[in-house]
Backbone as XML, in Angstrom:
<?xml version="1.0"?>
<chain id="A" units="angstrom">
  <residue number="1" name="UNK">
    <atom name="N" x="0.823" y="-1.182" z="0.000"/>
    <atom name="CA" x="0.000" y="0.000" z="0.000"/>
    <atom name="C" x="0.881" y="1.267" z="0.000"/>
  </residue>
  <residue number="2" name="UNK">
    <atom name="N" x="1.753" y="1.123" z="0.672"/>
    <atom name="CA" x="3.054" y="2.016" z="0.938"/>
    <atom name="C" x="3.608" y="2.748" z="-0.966"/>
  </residue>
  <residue number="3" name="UNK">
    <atom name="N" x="3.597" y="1.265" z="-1.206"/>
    <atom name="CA" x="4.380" y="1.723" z="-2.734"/>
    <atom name="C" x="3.166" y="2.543" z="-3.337"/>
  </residue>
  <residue number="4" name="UNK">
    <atom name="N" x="2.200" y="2.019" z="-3.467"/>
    <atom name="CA" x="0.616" y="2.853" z="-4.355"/>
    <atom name="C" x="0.472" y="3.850" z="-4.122"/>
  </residue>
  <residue number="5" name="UNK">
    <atom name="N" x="0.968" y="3.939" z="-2.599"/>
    <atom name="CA" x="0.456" y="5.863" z="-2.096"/>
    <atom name="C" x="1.766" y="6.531" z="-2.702"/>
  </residue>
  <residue number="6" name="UNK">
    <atom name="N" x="2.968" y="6.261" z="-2.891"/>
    <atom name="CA" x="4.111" y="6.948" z="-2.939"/>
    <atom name="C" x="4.106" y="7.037" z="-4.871"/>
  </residue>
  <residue number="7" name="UNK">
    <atom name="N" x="3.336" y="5.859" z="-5.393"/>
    <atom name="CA" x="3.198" y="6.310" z="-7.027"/>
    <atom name="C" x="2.236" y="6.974" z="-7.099"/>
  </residue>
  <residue number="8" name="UNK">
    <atom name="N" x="1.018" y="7.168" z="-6.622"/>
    <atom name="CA" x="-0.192" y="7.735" z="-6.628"/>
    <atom name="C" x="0.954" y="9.469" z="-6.247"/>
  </residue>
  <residue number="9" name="UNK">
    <atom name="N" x="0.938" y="10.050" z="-5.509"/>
    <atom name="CA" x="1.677" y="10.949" z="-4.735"/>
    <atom name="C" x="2.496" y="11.548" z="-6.115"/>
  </residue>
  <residue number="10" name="UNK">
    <atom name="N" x="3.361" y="10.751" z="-6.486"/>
    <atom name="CA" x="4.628" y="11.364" z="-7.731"/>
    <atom name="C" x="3.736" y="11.351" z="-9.104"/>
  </residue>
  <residue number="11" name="UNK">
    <atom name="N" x="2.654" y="10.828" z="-9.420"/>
    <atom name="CA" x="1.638" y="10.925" z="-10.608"/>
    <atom name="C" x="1.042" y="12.319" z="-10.294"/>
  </residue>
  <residue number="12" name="UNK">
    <atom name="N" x="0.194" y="12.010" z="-9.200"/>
    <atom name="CA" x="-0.718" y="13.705" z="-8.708"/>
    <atom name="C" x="0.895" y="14.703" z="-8.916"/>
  </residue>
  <residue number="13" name="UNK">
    <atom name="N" x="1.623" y="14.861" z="-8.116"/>
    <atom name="CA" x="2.892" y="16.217" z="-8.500"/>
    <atom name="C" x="3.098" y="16.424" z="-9.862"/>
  </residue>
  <residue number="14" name="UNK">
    <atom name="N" x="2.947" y="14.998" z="-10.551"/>
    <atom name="CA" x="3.577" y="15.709" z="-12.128"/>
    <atom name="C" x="2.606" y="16.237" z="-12.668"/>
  </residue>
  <residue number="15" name="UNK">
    <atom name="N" x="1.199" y="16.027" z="-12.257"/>
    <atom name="CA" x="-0.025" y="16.502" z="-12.639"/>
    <atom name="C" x="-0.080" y="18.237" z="-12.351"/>
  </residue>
  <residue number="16" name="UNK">
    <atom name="N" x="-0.068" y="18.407" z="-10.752"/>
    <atom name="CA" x="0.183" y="19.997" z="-10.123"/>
    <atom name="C" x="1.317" y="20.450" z="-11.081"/>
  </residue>
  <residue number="17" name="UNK">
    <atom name="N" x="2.486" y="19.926" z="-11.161"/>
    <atom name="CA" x="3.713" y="20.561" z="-11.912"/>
    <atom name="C" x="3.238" y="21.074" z="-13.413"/>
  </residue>
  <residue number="18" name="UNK">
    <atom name="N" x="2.924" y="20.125" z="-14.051"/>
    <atom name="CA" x="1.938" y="20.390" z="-15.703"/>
    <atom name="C" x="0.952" y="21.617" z="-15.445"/>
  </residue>
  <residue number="19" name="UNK">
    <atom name="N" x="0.093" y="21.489" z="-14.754"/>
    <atom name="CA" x="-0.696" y="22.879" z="-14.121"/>
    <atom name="C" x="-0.468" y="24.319" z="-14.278"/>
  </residue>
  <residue number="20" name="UNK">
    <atom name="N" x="0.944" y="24.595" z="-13.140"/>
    <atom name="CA" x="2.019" y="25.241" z="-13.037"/>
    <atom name="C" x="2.387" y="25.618" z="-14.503"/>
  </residue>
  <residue number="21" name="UNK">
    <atom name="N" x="2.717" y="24.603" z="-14.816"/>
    <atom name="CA" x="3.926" y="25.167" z="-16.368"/>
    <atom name="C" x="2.742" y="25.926" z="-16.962"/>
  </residue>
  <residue number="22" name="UNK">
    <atom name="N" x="1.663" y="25.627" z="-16.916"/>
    <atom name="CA" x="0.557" y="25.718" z="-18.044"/>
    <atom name="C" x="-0.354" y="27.242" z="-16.998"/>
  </residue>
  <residue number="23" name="UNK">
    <atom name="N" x="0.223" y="27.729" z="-16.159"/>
    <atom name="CA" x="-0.871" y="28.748" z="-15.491"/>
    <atom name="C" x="-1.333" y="29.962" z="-16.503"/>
  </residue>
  <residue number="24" name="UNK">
    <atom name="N" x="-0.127" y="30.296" z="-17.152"/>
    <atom name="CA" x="-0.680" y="31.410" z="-18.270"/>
    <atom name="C" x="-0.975" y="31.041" z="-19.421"/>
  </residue>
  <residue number="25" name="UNK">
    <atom name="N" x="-0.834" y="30.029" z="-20.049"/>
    <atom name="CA" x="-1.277" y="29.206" z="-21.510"/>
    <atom name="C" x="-3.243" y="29.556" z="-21.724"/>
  </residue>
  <residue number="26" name="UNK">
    <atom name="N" x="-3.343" y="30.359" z="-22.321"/>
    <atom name="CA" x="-4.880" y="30.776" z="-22.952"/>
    <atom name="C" x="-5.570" y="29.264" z="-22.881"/>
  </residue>
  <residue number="27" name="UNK">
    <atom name="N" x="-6.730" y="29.004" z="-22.368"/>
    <atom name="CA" x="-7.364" y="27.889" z="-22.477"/>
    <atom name="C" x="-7.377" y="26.521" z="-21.709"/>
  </residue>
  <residue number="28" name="UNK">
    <atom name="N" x="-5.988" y="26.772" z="-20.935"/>
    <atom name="CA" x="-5.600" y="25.195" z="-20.578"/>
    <atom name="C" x="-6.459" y="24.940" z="-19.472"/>
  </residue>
  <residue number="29" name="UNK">
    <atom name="N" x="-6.956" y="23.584" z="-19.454"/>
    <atom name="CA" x="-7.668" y="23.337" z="-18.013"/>
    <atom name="C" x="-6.875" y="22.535" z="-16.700"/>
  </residue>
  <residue number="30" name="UNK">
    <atom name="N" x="-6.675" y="22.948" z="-15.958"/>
    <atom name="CA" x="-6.161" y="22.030" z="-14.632"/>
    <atom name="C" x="-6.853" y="21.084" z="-14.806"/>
  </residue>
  <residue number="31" name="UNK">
    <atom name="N" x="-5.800" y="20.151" z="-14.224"/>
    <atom name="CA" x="-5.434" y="18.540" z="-14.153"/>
    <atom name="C" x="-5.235" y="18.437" z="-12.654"/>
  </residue>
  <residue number="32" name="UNK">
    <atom name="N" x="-5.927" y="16.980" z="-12.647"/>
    <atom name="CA" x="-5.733" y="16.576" z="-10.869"/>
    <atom name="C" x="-5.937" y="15.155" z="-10.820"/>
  </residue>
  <residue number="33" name="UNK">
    <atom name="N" x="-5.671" y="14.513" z="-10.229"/>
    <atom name="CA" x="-6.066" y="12.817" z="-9.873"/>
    <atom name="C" x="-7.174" y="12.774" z="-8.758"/>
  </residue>
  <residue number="34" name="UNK">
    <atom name="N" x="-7.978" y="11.893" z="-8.551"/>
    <atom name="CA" x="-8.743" y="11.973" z="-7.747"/>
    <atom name="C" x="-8.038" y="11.053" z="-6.591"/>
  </residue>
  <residue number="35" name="UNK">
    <atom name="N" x="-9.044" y="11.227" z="-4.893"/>
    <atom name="CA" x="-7.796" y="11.351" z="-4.156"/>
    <atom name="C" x="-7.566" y="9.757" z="-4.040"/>
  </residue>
  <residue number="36" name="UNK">
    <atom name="N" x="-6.244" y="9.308" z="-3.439"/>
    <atom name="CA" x="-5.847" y="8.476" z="-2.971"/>
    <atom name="C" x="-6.849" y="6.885" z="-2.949"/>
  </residue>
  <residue number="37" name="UNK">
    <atom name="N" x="-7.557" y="7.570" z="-1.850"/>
    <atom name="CA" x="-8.775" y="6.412" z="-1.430"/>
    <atom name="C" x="-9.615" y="5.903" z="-2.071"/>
  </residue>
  <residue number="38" name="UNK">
    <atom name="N" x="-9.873" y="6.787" z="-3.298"/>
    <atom name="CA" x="-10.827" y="6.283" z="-4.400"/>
    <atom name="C" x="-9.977" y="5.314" z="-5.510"/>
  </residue>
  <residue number="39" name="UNK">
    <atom name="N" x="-8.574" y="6.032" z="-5.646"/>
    <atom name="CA" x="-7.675" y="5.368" z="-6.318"/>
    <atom name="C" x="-7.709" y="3.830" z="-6.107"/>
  </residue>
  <residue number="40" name="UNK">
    <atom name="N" x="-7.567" y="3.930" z="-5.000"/>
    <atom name="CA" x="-6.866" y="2.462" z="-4.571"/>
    <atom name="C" x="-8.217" y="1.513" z="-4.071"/>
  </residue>
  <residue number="41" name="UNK">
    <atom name="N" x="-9.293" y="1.983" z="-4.151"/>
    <atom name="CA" x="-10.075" y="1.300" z="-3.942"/>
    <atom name="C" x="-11.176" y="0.513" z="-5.043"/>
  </residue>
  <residue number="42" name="UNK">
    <atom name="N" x="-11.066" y="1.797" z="-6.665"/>
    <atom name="CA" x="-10.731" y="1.127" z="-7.527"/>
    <atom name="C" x="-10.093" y="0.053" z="-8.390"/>
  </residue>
  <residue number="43" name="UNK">
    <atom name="N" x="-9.189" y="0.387" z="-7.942"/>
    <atom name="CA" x="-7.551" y="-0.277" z="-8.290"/>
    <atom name="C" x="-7.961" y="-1.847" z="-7.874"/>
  </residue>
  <residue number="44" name="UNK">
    <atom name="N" x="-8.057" y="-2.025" z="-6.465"/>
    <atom name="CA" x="-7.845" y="-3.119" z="-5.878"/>
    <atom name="C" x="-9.479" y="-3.594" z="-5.542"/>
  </residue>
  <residue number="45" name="UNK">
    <atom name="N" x="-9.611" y="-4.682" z="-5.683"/>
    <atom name="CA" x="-10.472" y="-5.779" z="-4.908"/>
    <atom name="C" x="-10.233" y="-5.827" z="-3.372"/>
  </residue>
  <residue number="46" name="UNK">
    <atom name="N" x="-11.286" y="-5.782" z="-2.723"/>
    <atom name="CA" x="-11.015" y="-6.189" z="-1.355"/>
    <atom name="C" x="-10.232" y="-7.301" z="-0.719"/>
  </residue>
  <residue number="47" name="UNK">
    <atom name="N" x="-10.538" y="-8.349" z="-1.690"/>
    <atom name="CA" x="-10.391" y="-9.507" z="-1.576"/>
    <atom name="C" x="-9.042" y="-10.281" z="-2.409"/>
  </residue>
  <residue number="48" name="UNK">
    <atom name="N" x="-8.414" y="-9.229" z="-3.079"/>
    <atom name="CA" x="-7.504" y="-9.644" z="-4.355"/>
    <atom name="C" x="-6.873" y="-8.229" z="-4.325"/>
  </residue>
  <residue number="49" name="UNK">
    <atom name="N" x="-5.362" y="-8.464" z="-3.622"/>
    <atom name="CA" x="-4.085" y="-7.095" z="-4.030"/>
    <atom name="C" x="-3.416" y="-7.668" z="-5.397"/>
  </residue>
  <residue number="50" name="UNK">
    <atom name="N" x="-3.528" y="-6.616" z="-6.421"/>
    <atom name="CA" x="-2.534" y="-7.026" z="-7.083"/>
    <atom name="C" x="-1.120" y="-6.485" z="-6.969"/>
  </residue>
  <residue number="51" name="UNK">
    <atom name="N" x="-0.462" y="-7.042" z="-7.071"/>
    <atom name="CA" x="0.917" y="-6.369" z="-6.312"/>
    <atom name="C" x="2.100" y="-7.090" z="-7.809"/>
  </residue>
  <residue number="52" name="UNK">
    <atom name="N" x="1.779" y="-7.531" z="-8.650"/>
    <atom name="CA" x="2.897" y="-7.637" z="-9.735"/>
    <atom name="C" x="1.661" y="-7.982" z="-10.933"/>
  </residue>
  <residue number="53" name="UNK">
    <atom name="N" x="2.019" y="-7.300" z="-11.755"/>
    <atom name="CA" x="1.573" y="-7.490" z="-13.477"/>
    <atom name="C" x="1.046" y="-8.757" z="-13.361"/>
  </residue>
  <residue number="54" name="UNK">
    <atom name="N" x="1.923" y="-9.756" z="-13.459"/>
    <atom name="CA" x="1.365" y="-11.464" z="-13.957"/>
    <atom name="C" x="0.402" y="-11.639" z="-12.867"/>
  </residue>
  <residue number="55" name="UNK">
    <atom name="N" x="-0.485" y="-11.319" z="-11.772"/>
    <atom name="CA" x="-1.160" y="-11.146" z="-11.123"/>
    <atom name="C" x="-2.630" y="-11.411" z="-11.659"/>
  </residue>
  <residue number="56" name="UNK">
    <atom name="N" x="-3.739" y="-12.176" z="-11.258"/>
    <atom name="CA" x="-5.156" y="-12.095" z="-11.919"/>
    <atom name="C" x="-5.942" y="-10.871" z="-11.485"/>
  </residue>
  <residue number="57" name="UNK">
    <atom name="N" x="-6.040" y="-10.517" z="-12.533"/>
    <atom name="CA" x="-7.210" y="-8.972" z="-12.595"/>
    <atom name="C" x="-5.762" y="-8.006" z="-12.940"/>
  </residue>
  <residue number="58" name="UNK">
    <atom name="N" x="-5.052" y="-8.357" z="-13.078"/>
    <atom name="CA" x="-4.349" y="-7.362" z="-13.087"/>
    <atom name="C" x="-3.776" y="-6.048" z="-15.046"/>
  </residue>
  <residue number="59" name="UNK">
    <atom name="N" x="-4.723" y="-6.671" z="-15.612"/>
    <atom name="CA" x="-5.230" y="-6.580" z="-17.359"/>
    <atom name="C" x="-5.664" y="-5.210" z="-16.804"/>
  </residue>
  <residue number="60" name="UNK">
    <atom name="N" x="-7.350" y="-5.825" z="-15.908"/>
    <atom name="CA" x="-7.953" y="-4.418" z="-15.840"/>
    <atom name="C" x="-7.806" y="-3.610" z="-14.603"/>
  </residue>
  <residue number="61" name="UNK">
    <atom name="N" x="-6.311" y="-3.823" z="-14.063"/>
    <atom name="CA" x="-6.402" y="-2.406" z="-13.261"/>
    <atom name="C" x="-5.694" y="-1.181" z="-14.204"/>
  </residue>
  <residue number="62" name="UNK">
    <atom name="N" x="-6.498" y="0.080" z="-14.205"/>
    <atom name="CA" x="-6.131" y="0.908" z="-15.094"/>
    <atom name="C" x="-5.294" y="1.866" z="-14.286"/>
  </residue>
  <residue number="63" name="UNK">
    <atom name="N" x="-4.380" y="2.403" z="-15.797"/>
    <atom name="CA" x="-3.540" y="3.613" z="-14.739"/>
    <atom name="C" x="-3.837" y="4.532" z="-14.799"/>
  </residue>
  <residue number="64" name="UNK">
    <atom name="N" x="-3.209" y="5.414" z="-13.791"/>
    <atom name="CA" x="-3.724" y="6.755" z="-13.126"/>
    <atom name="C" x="-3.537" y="7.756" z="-14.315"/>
  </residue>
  <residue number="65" name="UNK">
    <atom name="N" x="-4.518" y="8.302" z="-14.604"/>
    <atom name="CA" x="-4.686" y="9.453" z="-15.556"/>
    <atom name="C" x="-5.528" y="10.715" z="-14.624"/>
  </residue>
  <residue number="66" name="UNK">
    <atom name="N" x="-4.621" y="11.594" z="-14.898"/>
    <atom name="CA" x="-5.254" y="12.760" z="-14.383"/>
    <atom name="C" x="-6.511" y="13.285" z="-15.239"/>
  </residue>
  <residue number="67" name="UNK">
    <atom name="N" x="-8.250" y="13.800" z="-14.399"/>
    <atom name="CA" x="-9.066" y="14.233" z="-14.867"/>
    <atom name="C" x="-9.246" y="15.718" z="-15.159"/>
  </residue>
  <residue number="68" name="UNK">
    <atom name="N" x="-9.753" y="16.347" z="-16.204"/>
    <atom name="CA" x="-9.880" y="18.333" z="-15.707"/>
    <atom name="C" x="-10.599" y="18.392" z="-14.823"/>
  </residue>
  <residue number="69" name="UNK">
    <atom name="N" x="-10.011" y="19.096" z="-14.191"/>
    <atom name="CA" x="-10.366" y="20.282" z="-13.270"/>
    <atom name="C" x="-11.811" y="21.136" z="-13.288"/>
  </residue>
  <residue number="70" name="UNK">
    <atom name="N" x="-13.060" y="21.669" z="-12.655"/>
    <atom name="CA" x="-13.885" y="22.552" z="-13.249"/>
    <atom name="C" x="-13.220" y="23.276" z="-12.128"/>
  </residue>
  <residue number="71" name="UNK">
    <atom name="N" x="-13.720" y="24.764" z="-12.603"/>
    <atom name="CA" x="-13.968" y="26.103" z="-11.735"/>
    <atom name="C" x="-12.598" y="26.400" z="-12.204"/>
  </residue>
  <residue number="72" name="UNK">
    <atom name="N" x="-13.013" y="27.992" z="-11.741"/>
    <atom name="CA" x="-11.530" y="28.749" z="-11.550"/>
    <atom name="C" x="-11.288" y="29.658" z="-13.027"/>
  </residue>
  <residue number="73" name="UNK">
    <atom name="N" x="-11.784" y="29.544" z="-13.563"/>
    <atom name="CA" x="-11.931" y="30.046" z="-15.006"/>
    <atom name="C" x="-11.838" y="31.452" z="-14.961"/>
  </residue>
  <residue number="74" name="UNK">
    <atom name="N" x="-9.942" y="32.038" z="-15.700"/>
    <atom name="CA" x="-10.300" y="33.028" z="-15.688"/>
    <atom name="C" x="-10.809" y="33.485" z="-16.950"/>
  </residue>
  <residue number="75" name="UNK">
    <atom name="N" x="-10.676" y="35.092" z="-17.667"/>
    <atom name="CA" x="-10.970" y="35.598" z="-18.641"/>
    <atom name="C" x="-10.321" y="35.160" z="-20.358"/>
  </residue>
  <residue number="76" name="UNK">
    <atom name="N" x="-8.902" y="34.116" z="-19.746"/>
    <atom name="CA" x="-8.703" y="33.712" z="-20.975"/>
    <atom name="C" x="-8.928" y="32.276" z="-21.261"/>
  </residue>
  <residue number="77" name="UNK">
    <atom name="N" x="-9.795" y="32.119" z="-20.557"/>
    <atom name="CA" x="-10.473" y="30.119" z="-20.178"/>
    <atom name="C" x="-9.356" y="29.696" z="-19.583"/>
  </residue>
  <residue number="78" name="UNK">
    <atom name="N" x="-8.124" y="29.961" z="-18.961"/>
    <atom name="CA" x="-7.682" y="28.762" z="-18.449"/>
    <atom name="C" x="-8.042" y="28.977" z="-16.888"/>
  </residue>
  <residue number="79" name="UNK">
    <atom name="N" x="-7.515" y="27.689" z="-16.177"/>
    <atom name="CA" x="-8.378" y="27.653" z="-14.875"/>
    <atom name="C" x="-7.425" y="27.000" z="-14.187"/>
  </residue>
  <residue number="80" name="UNK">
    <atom name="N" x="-6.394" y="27.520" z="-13.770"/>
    <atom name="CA" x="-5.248" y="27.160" z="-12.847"/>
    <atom name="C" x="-5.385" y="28.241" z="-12.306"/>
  </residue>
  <residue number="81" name="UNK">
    <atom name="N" x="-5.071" y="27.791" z="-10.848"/>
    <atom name="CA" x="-5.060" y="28.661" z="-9.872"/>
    <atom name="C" x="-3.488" y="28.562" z="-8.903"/>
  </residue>
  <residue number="82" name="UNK">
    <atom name="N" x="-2.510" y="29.483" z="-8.748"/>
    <atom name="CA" x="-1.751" y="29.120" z="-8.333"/>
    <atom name="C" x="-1.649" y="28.627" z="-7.076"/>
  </residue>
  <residue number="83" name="UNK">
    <atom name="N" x="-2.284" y="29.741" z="-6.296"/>
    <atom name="CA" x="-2.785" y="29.393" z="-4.835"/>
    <atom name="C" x="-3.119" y="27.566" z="-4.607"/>
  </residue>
  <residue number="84" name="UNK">
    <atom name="N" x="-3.986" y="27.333" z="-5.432"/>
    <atom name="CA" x="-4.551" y="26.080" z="-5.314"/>
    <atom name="C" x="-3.632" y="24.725" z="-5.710"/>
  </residue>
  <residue number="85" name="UNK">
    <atom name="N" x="-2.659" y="25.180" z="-6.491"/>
    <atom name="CA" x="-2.096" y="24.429" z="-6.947"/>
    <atom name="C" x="-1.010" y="23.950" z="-5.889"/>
  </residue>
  <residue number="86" name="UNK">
    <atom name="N" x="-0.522" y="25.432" z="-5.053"/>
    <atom name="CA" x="0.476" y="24.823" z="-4.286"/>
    <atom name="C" x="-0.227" y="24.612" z="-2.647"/>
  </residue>
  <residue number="87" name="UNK">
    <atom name="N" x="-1.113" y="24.446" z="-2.336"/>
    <atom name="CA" x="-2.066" y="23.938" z="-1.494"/>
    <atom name="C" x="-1.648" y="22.231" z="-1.789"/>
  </residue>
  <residue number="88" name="UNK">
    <atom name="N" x="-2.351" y="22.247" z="-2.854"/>
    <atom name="CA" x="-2.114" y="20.709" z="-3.494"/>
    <atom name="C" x="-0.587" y="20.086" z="-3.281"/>
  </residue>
  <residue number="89" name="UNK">
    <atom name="N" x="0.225" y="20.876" z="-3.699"/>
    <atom name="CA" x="1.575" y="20.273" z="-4.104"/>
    <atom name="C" x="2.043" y="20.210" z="-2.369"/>
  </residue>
  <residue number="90" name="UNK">
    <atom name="N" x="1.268" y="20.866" z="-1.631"/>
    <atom name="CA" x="2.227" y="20.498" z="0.173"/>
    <atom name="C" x="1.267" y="19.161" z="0.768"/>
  </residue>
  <residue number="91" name="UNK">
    <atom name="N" x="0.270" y="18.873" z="-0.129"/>
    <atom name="CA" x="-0.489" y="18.069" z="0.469"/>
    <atom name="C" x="-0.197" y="16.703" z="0.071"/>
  </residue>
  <residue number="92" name="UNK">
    <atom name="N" x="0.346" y="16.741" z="-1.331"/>
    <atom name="CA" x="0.751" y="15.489" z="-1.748"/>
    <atom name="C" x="2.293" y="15.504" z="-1.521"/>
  </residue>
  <residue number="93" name="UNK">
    <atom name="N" x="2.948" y="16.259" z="-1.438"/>
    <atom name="CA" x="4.376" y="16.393" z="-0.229"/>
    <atom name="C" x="4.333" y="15.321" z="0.874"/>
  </residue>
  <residue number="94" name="UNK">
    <atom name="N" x="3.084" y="15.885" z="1.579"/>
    <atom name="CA" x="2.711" y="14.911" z="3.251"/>
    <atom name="C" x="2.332" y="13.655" z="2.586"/>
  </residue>
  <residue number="95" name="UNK">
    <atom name="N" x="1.508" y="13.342" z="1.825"/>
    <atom name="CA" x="1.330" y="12.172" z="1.668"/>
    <atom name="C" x="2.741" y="11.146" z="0.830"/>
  </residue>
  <residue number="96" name="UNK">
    <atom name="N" x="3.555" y="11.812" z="0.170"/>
    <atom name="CA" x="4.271" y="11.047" z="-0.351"/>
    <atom name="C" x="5.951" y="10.964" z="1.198"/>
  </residue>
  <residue number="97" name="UNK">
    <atom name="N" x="5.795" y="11.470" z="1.972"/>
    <atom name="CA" x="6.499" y="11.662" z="3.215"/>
    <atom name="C" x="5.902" y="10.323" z="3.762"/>
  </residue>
  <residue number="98" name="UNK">
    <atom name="N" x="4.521" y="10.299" z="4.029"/>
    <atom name="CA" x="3.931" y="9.527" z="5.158"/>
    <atom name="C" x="4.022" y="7.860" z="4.311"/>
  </residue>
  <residue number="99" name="UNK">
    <atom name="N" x="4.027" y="7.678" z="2.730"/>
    <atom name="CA" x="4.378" y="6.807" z="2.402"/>
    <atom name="C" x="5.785" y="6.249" z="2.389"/>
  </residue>
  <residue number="100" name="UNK">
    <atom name="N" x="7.028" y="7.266" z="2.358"/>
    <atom name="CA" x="8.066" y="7.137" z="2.625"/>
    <atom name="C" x="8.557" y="6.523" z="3.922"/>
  </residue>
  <residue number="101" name="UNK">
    <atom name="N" x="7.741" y="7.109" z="5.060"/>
    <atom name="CA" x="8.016" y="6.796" z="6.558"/>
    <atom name="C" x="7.077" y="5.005" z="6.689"/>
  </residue>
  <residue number="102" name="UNK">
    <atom name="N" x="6.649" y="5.056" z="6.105"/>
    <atom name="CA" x="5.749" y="3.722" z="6.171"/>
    <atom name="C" x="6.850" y="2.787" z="5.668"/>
  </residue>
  <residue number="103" name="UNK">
    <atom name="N" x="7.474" y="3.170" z="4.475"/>
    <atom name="CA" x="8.410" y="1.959" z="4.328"/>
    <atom name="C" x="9.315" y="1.849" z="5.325"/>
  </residue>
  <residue number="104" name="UNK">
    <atom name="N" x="9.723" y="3.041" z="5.536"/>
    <atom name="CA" x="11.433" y="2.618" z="6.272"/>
    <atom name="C" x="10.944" y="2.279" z="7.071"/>
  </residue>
  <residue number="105" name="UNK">
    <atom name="N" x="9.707" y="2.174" z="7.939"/>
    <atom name="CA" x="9.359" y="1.640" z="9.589"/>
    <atom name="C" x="9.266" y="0.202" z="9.377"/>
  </residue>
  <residue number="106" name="UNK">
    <atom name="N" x="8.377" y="-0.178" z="7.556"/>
    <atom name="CA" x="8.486" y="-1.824" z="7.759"/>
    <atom name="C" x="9.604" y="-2.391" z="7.449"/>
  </residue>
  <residue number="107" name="UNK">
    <atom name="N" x="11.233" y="-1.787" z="6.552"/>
    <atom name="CA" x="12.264" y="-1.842" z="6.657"/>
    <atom name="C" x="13.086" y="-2.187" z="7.933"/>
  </residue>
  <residue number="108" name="UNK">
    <atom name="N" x="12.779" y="-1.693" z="8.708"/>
    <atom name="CA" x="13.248" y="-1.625" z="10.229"/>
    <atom name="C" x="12.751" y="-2.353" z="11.064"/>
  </residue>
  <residue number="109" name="UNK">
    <atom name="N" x="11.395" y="-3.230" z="10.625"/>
    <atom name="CA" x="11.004" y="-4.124" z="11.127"/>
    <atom name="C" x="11.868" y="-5.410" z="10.622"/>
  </residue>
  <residue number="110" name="UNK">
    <atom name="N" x="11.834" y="-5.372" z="9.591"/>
    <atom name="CA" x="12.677" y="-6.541" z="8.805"/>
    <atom name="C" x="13.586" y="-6.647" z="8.989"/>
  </residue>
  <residue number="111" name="UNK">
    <atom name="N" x="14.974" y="-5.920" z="9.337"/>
    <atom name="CA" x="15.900" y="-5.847" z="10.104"/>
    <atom name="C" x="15.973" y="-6.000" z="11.018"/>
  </residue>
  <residue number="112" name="UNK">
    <atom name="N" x="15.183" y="-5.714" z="12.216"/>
    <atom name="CA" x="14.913" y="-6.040" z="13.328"/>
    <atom name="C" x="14.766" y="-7.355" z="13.633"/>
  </residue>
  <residue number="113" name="UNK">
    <atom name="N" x="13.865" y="-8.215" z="12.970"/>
    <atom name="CA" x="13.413" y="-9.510" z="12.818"/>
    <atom name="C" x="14.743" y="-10.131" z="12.416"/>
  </residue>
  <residue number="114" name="UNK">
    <atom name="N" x="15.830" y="-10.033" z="11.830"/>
    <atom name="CA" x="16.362" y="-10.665" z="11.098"/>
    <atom name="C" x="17.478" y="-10.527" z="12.181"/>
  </residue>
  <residue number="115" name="UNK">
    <atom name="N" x="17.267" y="-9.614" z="12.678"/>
    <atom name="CA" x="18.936" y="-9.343" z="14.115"/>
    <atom name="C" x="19.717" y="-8.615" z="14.110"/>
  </residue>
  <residue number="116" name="UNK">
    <atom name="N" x="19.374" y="-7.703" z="12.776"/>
    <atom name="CA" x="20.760" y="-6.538" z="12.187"/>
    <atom name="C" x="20.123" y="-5.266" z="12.542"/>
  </residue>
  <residue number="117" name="UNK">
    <atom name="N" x="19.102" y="-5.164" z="13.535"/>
    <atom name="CA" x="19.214" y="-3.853" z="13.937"/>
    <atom name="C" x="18.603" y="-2.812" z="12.938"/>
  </residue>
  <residue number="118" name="UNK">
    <atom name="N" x="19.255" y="-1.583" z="13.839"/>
    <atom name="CA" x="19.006" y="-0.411" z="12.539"/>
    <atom name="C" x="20.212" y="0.029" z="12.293"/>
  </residue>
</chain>
């Protein structure tokens, strides 16, 4: 789950980053992923993780494509908001942190278990 939140996390940034590049471009619409929880709850079966390609069901789990954005529209149609954007970009910061700290803690379990410490 650790790894999904930390690709989910670096997909959404390149999404905010594209945004960004695109704030003054006439027309462009913001891009966003929807959040996390819906992701992965899509993604996965309750009952069935797929966790490698050769995996069953794993054909139709689809990848993360960022959706437009509504609102925010200024006078030359595009609808990036900078404010909003970097709201976003500290939020998926924390979340790609809190997936980071999730590994190294089960890292450190595994080491631990094994006798080598940290």
């Amino acid at each position: 789950m650790a790894q999904a939140l930390a690709t989910h996390a670096g997909t959404r940034m390149g999404a905010i980053a594209q945004n960004v590049a695109h704030a003054d471009s006439p027309g462009y619409k913001a891009r966003d992923l929807p959040d996390f929880a819906t992701t992965y709850a899509d993604q996965y079966d309750e009952n069935l993780r797929i966790t490698r390609a050769g995996h069953l069901g794993a054909a139709g789990a689809a990848p993360l494509e960022a959706v437009v954005q509504r609102g925010g529209d200024a006078p030359n149609g595009n609808s990036v908001s900078l404010e909003a954007e970097m709201v976003k970009a500290a939020e998926v910061r924390q979340q790609h942190d809190m997936a980071l700290s999730i590994y190294r803690s089960s890292a450190d379990m595994v080491k631990l278990a094994l006798g080598r410490g940290r």
